[in-house]
Amino acid sequence: MELYAINGGNPLVGEVEIGGAKNAALPILAAAVMTDETVLIENIPDVRDTNIMLAAIESIGAHVERLDRHTVRINAGGINDLVVDGDAVKKIRASYYFLGALLGKYKKSTVVLPGGCDIGCRAIDLHIKGFKALGAEVKIAHGMVSTQAQNLTGGHNYLDIASVGATINIMMAAALAEGRTTIENAAKEPHVVDLANFLNSMGANIKGAGTDVIRVRGVEKLHKTEYTIIPDQIEAGTFMFAAAATRGDVTVKNVIPKHLESISAKLLEIGCEVKESDDAVRVVATKRLGHTHVKTLPYPGFPTDMQPQIAVTLGLSQGTSIVTESIFENRLRYVDELIRMGANIKVEGNTAVIEGVEKYTGASINAPDLRAGAALVIAALSAEGMSVIDDIRYIERGYEDFHLKLQGLGAQIDKVETERELQKFRLKIG
Ligand code: UD1
């Protein structure tokens, strides 16, 4: 068993250092196999998903050398297998980035069908359409997706939905295709831009990442590079809402404030003070916060990965708030757990109608997925009394040292593995 034991009710106060972006690291690690030369990547978060990605890279014959906790050197010159498979890989959705990366370099790839968080149906039709537009054949059989191309040639893509995954996969394959590729209605998330910058630092020719239209001119091969991953927008946002919900005063350091604008705007709207400097944002909440309406949207809109964290905060705010999830269809399941802590929330379809309550009360709850799990930790930190959060393996998929960083802000939280440790925590808090 691995649980978080939390004694809530204290404001979080202090500074917290934000790590590298998980959702940028995952495609960048996949793209690192697209050259036979050595690639050095810094600021990789040490979380379960990135470690699974690194193990997958090794499993197909690349050489991975960890220089320190956040830096790796990868040489993919020795790749001898174009099939990415295994139980761990199946559990992370980002394993499908090997489809585009290996298709680009070897004109062939096979990957076990992706898993990831259970937050709704997560199709890959747009990825497949994109590979086909580049001249590849795509097959799904026995739980695996395979791509193959005689000649990978540039193509025109219009994405019906601005999918992050499809934009990234098409961009990787197109980087090593012959000729020009355009991706219209491309995703504009910071991690899409980070991957484009990484590929360009290896000699790719990608323009327009961060806008609606990405243009790729294929090159023959990619070369060595040294690259530092951007800070994690969602980790930063999670601590910003933790500050708000606990009525604390937290500075998130080593961030790009521009990436946090939609989050800062909502915090300001509900009555927090938000102070930005070059690479830090301070969030101060001194009184009970106000209500608002929010709808998740592709970047630069409010991120779906921040939806549970804002809902938990609005659950404690004065008045009625409405949260609408427009990206995934099954992302409000955590509400049942929050209701067990005293929240007053009604869910209709993809909308949560939240009547703010004065306080939550501690309870034993389960983390249903990565971001909802983190949001329930925030709820427990702001609740009266003790909570126990189970299934924290989901949270550890994307947050490095979550409980240690929270402890640094004064939170009473321990990771416990045995009933005895849980008892010790109970005694400690008295
Ligand atoms: C990525 C992020 C995830 C974030 C999401 C939206 C990673 C590893 N994960 O997920 O944390 O919540 O972006 O910002 O970076 N869709 C299709 N067909 C497709 C692809 C997607 O219908 O071929 C739909 C999905 O079902 C979903 C929507 O498009 O409703 C957005 O999905 P997408 O942007 O692709 O999300 P992911 O890349 O899976």
XYZ file of N, CA and C and ligand atoms in Angstrom, residues 22-23 26 93-94 96-97 121-127 161-166 189 191 304-305 327-328 331, ligand 1:
120
model
N 6.279 17.421 -17.729
C 6.099 16.007 -18.100
C 5.630 15.886 -19.547
N 4.650 16.696 -19.913
C 4.063 16.537 -21.246
C 4.954 17.052 -22.371
N 7.885 13.831 -22.432
C 7.504 12.549 -23.045
C 7.739 12.537 -24.562
N -0.101 6.663 -22.186
C -0.622 7.026 -23.498
C 0.481 7.570 -24.406
N 1.444 8.249 -23.792
C 2.489 8.901 -24.590
C 3.382 7.908 -25.316
N 2.576 6.232 -27.620
C 2.275 6.338 -29.060
C 3.149 7.371 -29.778
N 3.916 8.135 -29.028
C 4.847 9.059 -29.700
C 5.955 8.306 -30.440
N -13.001 8.534 -23.629
C -12.548 7.825 -24.819
C -11.418 8.627 -25.457
N -10.277 7.987 -25.675
C -9.148 8.741 -26.219
C -8.734 8.101 -27.534
N -9.414 8.549 -28.583
C -9.209 7.979 -29.917
C -7.843 8.376 -30.468
N -7.381 7.646 -31.505
C -6.144 8.052 -32.179
C -6.375 8.199 -33.680
N -7.658 8.407 -34.046
C -7.991 8.518 -35.476
C -7.226 9.658 -36.164
N -7.018 10.756 -35.449
C -6.343 11.900 -36.085
C -4.855 11.620 -36.315
N -4.272 10.846 -35.418
C -2.864 10.447 -35.608
C -2.775 9.593 -36.879
N -9.979 18.275 -34.578
C -9.827 18.748 -33.189
C -8.354 19.116 -33.036
N -8.074 20.201 -32.326
C -6.664 20.602 -32.162
C -5.999 19.660 -31.151
N -5.755 18.430 -31.571
C -5.213 17.404 -30.676
C -3.711 17.589 -30.448
N -3.333 17.593 -29.180
C -1.920 17.716 -28.809
C -1.140 16.517 -29.360
N -1.656 15.314 -29.066
C -0.955 14.090 -29.455
C -0.802 13.979 -30.960
N -1.883 14.259 -31.707
C -1.818 14.123 -33.168
C -0.857 15.163 -33.753
N -0.269 24.165 -27.474
C 0.213 24.029 -26.093
C 1.727 24.272 -26.014
N 3.982 22.610 -24.711
C 4.822 21.421 -24.954
C 4.934 21.102 -26.435
N -7.590 21.678 -19.485
C -8.362 20.568 -18.898
C -7.585 19.916 -17.749
N -6.251 19.934 -17.829
C -5.452 19.327 -16.760
C -5.484 20.136 -15.461
N -13.027 19.137 -23.135
C -12.017 18.363 -23.882
C -12.242 16.856 -23.732
N -12.423 16.387 -22.519
C -12.626 14.945 -22.284
C -14.009 14.717 -21.684
N -14.334 13.440 -17.134
C -13.319 14.014 -16.275
C -13.877 14.654 -15.014
C -2.513 15.677 -23.980
C -1.925 15.638 -22.602
C -3.025 15.639 -21.555
C -3.973 16.810 -21.780
C -4.461 16.843 -23.230
C -5.272 18.091 -23.555
C 0.148 14.469 -22.868
C 0.931 13.222 -22.615
N -1.119 14.456 -22.464
O -3.277 14.484 -24.145
O -2.414 15.736 -20.276
O -5.095 16.647 -20.936
O -3.341 16.822 -24.128
O -4.520 19.243 -23.307
O 0.645 15.458 -23.367
N -8.957 13.149 -30.027
C -9.606 12.486 -31.036
N -8.861 11.803 -31.950
C -7.493 11.764 -31.888
C -6.828 12.453 -30.866
C -7.588 13.141 -29.938
O -10.839 12.490 -31.114
O -6.885 11.128 -32.761
C -9.744 13.895 -29.012
C -9.582 13.298 -27.612
O -10.466 12.216 -27.409
C -9.896 14.491 -26.739
C -9.374 15.676 -27.568
O -9.215 15.191 -28.894
O -11.296 14.626 -26.585
C -8.046 16.243 -27.099
O -7.104 15.201 -27.032
P -5.537 15.453 -27.223
O -5.272 16.913 -27.333
O -5.061 14.558 -28.303
O -4.968 14.946 -25.843
P -3.729 14.024 -25.589
O -2.641 14.348 -26.557
O -4.199 12.624 -25.461
